[in-house]
Amino acid sequence: MKIAIMGAMLEEVDPFLESSEHEPLLRFFKKHSDTEYGSNLYHEAKYKDLDIVLSYSKIGKVNAALTAATMIEHFECDMLLFTGVAGAVSPDLKIGDLVAATQLCQHDLDITAFGHPHGYVPEGKVYVEPSRELLHIAKAVADEKNITLKKGIIATGDQFIADPERKEWIAKTFDADAIEMEGASVAVVCDAFDVPFFVLRAISDAADMDAAFDFDEFLKHSAKVSSSFIMAMLEKIISKQVQ
Ligand code: ADE
């Protein structure tokens, strides 16, 4: 099985890498090769019996869609795990909390002028759902390791939200729990290619007036929280394969 692991920013995948000045070395994985493709770097590696392709897309929906499609079509990944950080919309989510997406939507997709609901385009759907099996695996990992894993709706858009009014609007319109800038575009690509996927985020900020400051402060820590959980999921996936 070949598994894509992706984030949007270097900081989000860096916990998997031991960056040296000249070349990133894989910390957990046995390195196979690094390939530049479509202006991005893809690390191919082995972790126990799993083939891994690791990359960060750069920020935003278009970059993330390009990377997800490349992981699937060019590198032939069978499954995609997304790791990274998000802004909290739900007051129940605090900095450092882990949230697994149960549904993903695009809060900035708007053809309401034609009578369609927010986040909808013809032949599409407002909410895309990740793999149930991967959500079960995540729950099993959280239970075994006594980690609090929250689940919720993640809203994606090409905007860093640092505005309580916009945040409220997204909460109300999409019933969203967290916001970020890539998840739903990855979801659309994986759904289109019928590739099971999972989107995990650790909260870095509350999408409020302090969001930019908090993001800078907590990006690295929250990215590590998310990537550590993804590592534990890989172990679980391996143990399930062996059974
Ligand atoms: N990712 C992390 N925090 C975010 C925010 N406030 N808005 C959009 N994406 C984010």
Short mmCIF file of C-alpha atoms and ligand atoms in Angstrom, two decimals:
data_model
loop_
_atom_site.label_atom_id
_atom_site.label_comp_id
_atom_site.label_asym_id
_atom_site.label_seq_id
_atom_site.Cartn_x
_atom_site.Cartn_y
_atom_site.Cartn_z
CA MET A 1 0.00 0.00 0.00
CA LYS A 2 1.21 3.51 -0.85
CA ILE A 3 0.17 6.30 1.49
CA ALA A 4 0.31 10.01 0.74
CA ILE A 5 1.08 12.23 3.70
CA MET A 6 0.60 15.88 2.99
CA GLY A 7 0.51 19.24 4.69
CA ALA A 8 0.30 22.75 3.32
CA MET A 9 3.40 24.30 4.90
CA LEU A 10 6.89 22.98 5.48
CA GLU A 11 6.29 23.40 9.23
CA GLU A 12 3.36 20.96 8.97
CA VAL A 13 5.43 18.12 7.50
CA ASP A 14 8.74 19.11 9.06
CA PRO A 15 8.21 16.89 12.12
CA PHE A 16 8.55 13.95 9.70
CA LEU A 17 11.79 15.41 8.38
CA GLU A 18 15.08 16.23 9.92
CA SER A 19 15.98 19.29 7.93
CA SER A 20 19.61 19.80 7.22
CA GLU A 21 20.69 22.87 5.36
CA HIS A 22 21.15 21.10 2.06
CA GLU A 23 18.80 18.20 2.09
CA PRO A 24 15.87 17.10 4.19
CA LEU A 25 16.55 13.75 5.77
CA LEU A 26 13.66 11.58 6.70
CA ARG A 27 13.49 11.09 10.43
CA PHE A 28 11.11 8.18 10.69
CA PHE A 29 11.13 6.84 7.18
CA LYS A 30 13.75 5.02 5.17
CA LYS A 31 14.43 7.36 2.32
CA HIS A 32 14.05 6.20 -1.22
CA SER A 33 14.13 9.33 -3.36
CA ASP A 34 13.21 12.99 -3.64
CA THR A 35 11.50 14.09 -6.83
CA GLU A 36 10.62 17.56 -8.02
CA TYR A 37 7.34 17.51 -9.90
CA GLY A 38 5.05 20.42 -10.78
CA SER A 39 7.25 22.80 -8.75
CA ASN A 40 6.94 20.74 -5.56
CA LEU A 41 9.21 18.29 -3.80
CA TYR A 42 7.93 14.77 -3.13
CA HIS A 43 9.81 12.48 -0.76
CA GLU A 44 9.32 8.79 -1.46
CA ALA A 45 10.16 6.56 1.44
CA LYS A 46 9.45 3.32 3.20
CA TYR A 47 8.05 2.93 6.70
CA LYS A 48 8.05 -0.73 7.69
CA ASP A 49 5.86 -2.31 4.98
CA LEU A 50 4.30 0.92 3.83
CA ASP A 51 5.35 3.01 0.86
CA ILE A 52 5.10 6.67 1.78
CA VAL A 53 5.00 9.79 -0.35
CA LEU A 54 5.41 12.95 1.71
CA SER A 55 5.01 16.50 0.52
CA TYR A 56 3.76 19.96 1.44
CA SER A 57 1.68 21.74 -1.15
CA LYS A 58 2.14 25.42 -0.24
CA ILE A 59 -0.82 27.32 1.16
CA GLY A 60 -4.28 27.44 -0.42
CA LYS A 61 -6.85 25.39 -2.25
CA VAL A 62 -5.25 25.41 -5.71
CA ASN A 63 -1.83 24.36 -4.43
CA ALA A 64 -3.37 21.66 -2.25
CA ALA A 65 -5.50 20.30 -5.10
CA LEU A 66 -2.43 20.12 -7.34
CA THR A 67 -0.44 18.21 -4.73
CA ALA A 68 -3.28 15.82 -3.86
CA ALA A 69 -3.89 15.07 -7.56
CA THR A 70 -0.16 14.55 -8.11
CA MET A 71 0.08 12.20 -5.14
CA ILE A 72 -2.77 10.14 -6.58
CA GLU A 73 -2.22 10.31 -10.33
CA HIS A 74 1.54 10.57 -10.64
CA PHE A 75 2.75 8.77 -7.51
CA GLU A 76 -0.18 6.35 -7.46
CA CYS A 77 -1.00 6.67 -3.75
CA ASP A 78 -3.88 4.52 -2.51
CA MET A 79 -4.77 6.67 0.49
CA LEU A 80 -4.13 10.23 1.64
CA LEU A 81 -3.57 11.53 5.17
CA PHE A 82 -3.52 15.31 5.62
CA THR A 83 -1.81 16.82 8.64
CA GLY A 84 -1.67 20.44 9.76
CA VAL A 85 -3.11 23.27 11.80
CA ALA A 86 -6.44 25.11 11.80
CA GLY A 87 -8.24 28.03 13.34
CA ALA A 88 -10.95 27.19 15.87
CA VAL A 89 -14.52 28.19 15.09
CA SER A 90 -16.23 26.14 17.78
CA PRO A 91 -15.64 27.59 21.25
CA ASP A 92 -15.03 23.98 22.40
CA LEU A 93 -11.77 23.86 20.44
CA LYS A 94 -8.68 25.27 22.15
CA ILE A 95 -5.12 25.77 20.92
CA GLY A 96 -3.41 22.37 20.61
CA ASP A 97 -6.68 20.39 20.36
CA LEU A 98 -6.88 17.78 17.63
CA VAL A 99 -9.82 17.79 15.26
CA ALA A 100 -10.53 15.14 12.63
CA ALA A 101 -12.77 16.26 9.80
CA THR A 102 -16.08 14.41 9.48
CA GLN A 103 -17.13 16.69 6.61
CA LEU A 104 -15.32 19.37 4.63
CA CYS A 105 -16.75 22.34 2.74
CA GLN A 106 -15.53 25.44 0.90
CA HIS A 107 -16.72 28.58 2.68
CA ASP A 108 -15.54 30.90 -0.12
CA LEU A 109 -17.28 29.08 -2.98
CA ASP A 110 -20.18 31.34 -3.83
CA ILE A 111 -22.61 31.23 -6.74
CA THR A 112 -25.54 32.19 -4.54
CA ALA A 113 -26.39 34.80 -7.22
CA PHE A 114 -27.84 31.85 -9.17
CA GLY A 115 -29.90 30.59 -6.26
CA HIS A 116 -27.46 27.90 -5.11
CA PRO A 117 -26.48 27.46 -1.48
CA HIS A 118 -23.09 28.66 -0.25
CA GLY A 119 -20.32 26.15 -0.98
CA TYR A 120 -22.21 24.50 -3.83
CA VAL A 121 -21.59 24.28 -7.57
CA PRO A 122 -23.66 22.14 -9.95
CA GLU A 123 -22.55 18.48 -10.00
CA GLY A 124 -20.65 19.07 -6.76
CA LYS A 125 -21.68 18.82 -3.13
CA VAL A 126 -21.44 21.24 -0.23
CA TYR A 127 -19.89 18.66 2.12
CA VAL A 128 -17.36 15.97 1.19
CA GLU A 129 -16.82 13.13 3.66
CA PRO A 130 -13.56 11.40 4.49
CA SER A 131 -13.12 7.65 4.80
CA ARG A 132 -15.19 6.14 7.62
CA GLU A 133 -12.57 3.45 8.08
CA LEU A 134 -9.81 6.01 8.61
CA LEU A 135 -12.03 7.85 11.11
CA HIS A 136 -12.47 4.53 12.97
CA ILE A 137 -8.73 3.97 12.95
CA ALA A 138 -8.22 7.48 14.33
CA LYS A 139 -10.73 6.84 17.10
CA ALA A 140 -9.03 3.55 17.99
CA VAL A 141 -5.64 5.30 18.16
CA ALA A 142 -7.05 8.09 20.33
CA ASP A 143 -8.72 5.58 22.67
CA GLU A 144 -5.62 3.42 22.98
CA LYS A 145 -3.30 6.35 23.60
CA ASN A 146 -5.74 8.29 25.74
CA ILE A 147 -5.61 11.29 23.40
CA THR A 148 -8.60 13.59 23.09
CA LEU A 149 -9.57 13.62 19.43
CA LYS A 150 -12.49 15.86 18.54
CA LYS A 151 -14.45 15.46 15.35
CA GLY A 152 -16.07 18.19 13.37
CA ILE A 153 -16.88 20.03 10.20
CA ILE A 154 -13.90 21.78 8.63
CA ALA A 155 -14.51 24.78 6.38
CA THR A 156 -11.82 25.66 3.85
CA GLY A 157 -11.19 28.88 1.96
CA ASP A 158 -8.42 30.94 0.43
CA GLN A 159 -8.45 33.37 3.34
CA PHE A 160 -6.65 33.45 6.67
CA ILE A 161 -9.52 34.30 9.00
CA ALA A 162 -8.69 36.79 11.74
CA ASP A 163 -12.09 38.38 11.97
CA PRO A 164 -14.80 37.44 14.49
CA GLU A 165 -17.60 38.47 12.10
CA ARG A 166 -16.40 36.31 9.21
CA LYS A 167 -15.77 33.48 11.65
CA GLU A 168 -19.35 33.73 12.95
CA TRP A 169 -20.69 33.77 9.43
CA ILE A 170 -18.77 30.58 8.58
CA ALA A 171 -19.95 28.96 11.82
CA LYS A 172 -23.57 29.82 11.09
CA THR A 173 -23.58 29.08 7.37
CA PHE A 174 -21.70 25.76 7.44
CA ASP A 175 -22.05 24.64 11.06
CA ALA A 176 -18.25 24.58 10.97
CA ASP A 177 -16.00 23.72 13.90
CA ALA A 178 -12.66 24.71 12.40
CA ILE A 179 -11.30 26.61 9.41
CA GLU A 180 -8.22 26.23 7.29
CA MET A 181 -7.11 26.75 3.71
CA GLU A 182 -6.67 23.33 2.05
CA GLY A 183 -8.73 20.46 3.46
CA ALA A 184 -11.85 20.68 1.31
CA SER A 185 -9.89 20.97 -1.93
CA VAL A 186 -7.93 17.83 -1.02
CA ALA A 187 -11.26 16.19 -0.16
CA VAL A 188 -12.76 17.07 -3.55
CA VAL A 189 -9.74 15.60 -5.38
CA CYS A 190 -9.69 12.39 -3.31
CA ASP A 191 -13.45 11.99 -3.64
CA ALA A 192 -13.24 12.44 -7.42
CA PHE A 193 -10.57 9.74 -7.69
CA ASP A 194 -12.24 7.53 -5.09
CA VAL A 195 -9.17 7.54 -2.86
CA PRO A 196 -9.80 7.18 0.89
CA PHE A 197 -8.59 10.25 2.79
CA PHE A 198 -8.40 11.70 6.27
CA VAL A 199 -7.88 15.32 7.32
CA LEU A 200 -6.43 16.01 10.75
CA ARG A 201 -5.77 19.46 12.19
CA ALA A 202 -4.46 20.73 15.49
CA ILE A 203 -5.73 24.14 16.53
CA SER A 204 -3.20 26.99 16.22
CA ASP A 205 -5.50 30.00 16.83
CA ALA A 206 -9.09 31.06 17.32
CA ALA A 207 -9.53 32.90 14.00
CA ASP A 208 -10.04 36.12 15.96
CA MET A 209 -8.15 39.41 16.25
CA ASP A 210 -5.16 37.57 17.78
CA ALA A 211 -5.13 34.86 15.12
CA ALA A 212 -2.02 35.98 13.21
CA PHE A 213 -0.02 36.32 16.42
CA ASP A 214 -1.25 32.98 17.83
CA PHE A 215 -0.66 31.22 14.51
CA ASP A 216 3.00 32.28 14.51
CA GLU A 217 3.34 31.35 18.17
CA PHE A 218 1.68 27.91 18.02
CA LEU A 219 2.21 26.72 14.43
CA LYS A 220 5.18 24.49 15.22
CA HIS A 221 3.76 23.01 18.39
CA SER A 222 0.33 22.27 16.90
CA ALA A 223 1.90 20.89 13.70
CA LYS A 224 3.83 18.45 15.87
CA VAL A 225 0.69 17.39 17.75
CA SER A 226 -1.00 16.59 14.44
CA SER A 227 1.96 14.81 12.83
CA SER A 228 2.58 12.65 15.92
CA PHE A 229 -1.00 11.46 15.72
CA ILE A 230 -0.59 10.65 12.03
CA MET A 231 2.50 8.57 12.90
CA ALA A 232 0.40 6.60 15.39
CA MET A 233 -2.23 6.07 12.70
CA LEU A 234 0.43 4.66 10.38
CA GLU A 235 1.33 2.10 13.07
CA LYS A 236 -2.32 1.16 13.38
CA ILE A 237 -2.72 0.85 9.62
CA ILE A 238 0.31 -1.46 9.55
CA SER A 239 -1.02 -3.59 12.41
CA LYS A 240 -4.38 -3.91 10.66
CA GLN A 241 -2.66 -4.96 7.42
CA VAL A 242 -0.74 -7.71 9.18
CA GLN A 243 -3.86 -9.19 10.82
N1 ADE B 1 -5.12 27.89 9.54
C1 ADE B 1 -4.80 28.08 10.82
N2 ADE B 1 -5.46 29.13 11.33
C2 ADE B 1 -6.23 29.61 10.33
C3 ADE B 1 -7.12 30.70 10.24
N3 ADE B 1 -7.37 31.50 11.26
N4 ADE B 1 -7.72 30.93 9.04
C4 ADE B 1 -7.47 30.13 7.99
N5 ADE B 1 -6.62 29.10 8.03
C5 ADE B 1 -6.00 28.84 9.19
#
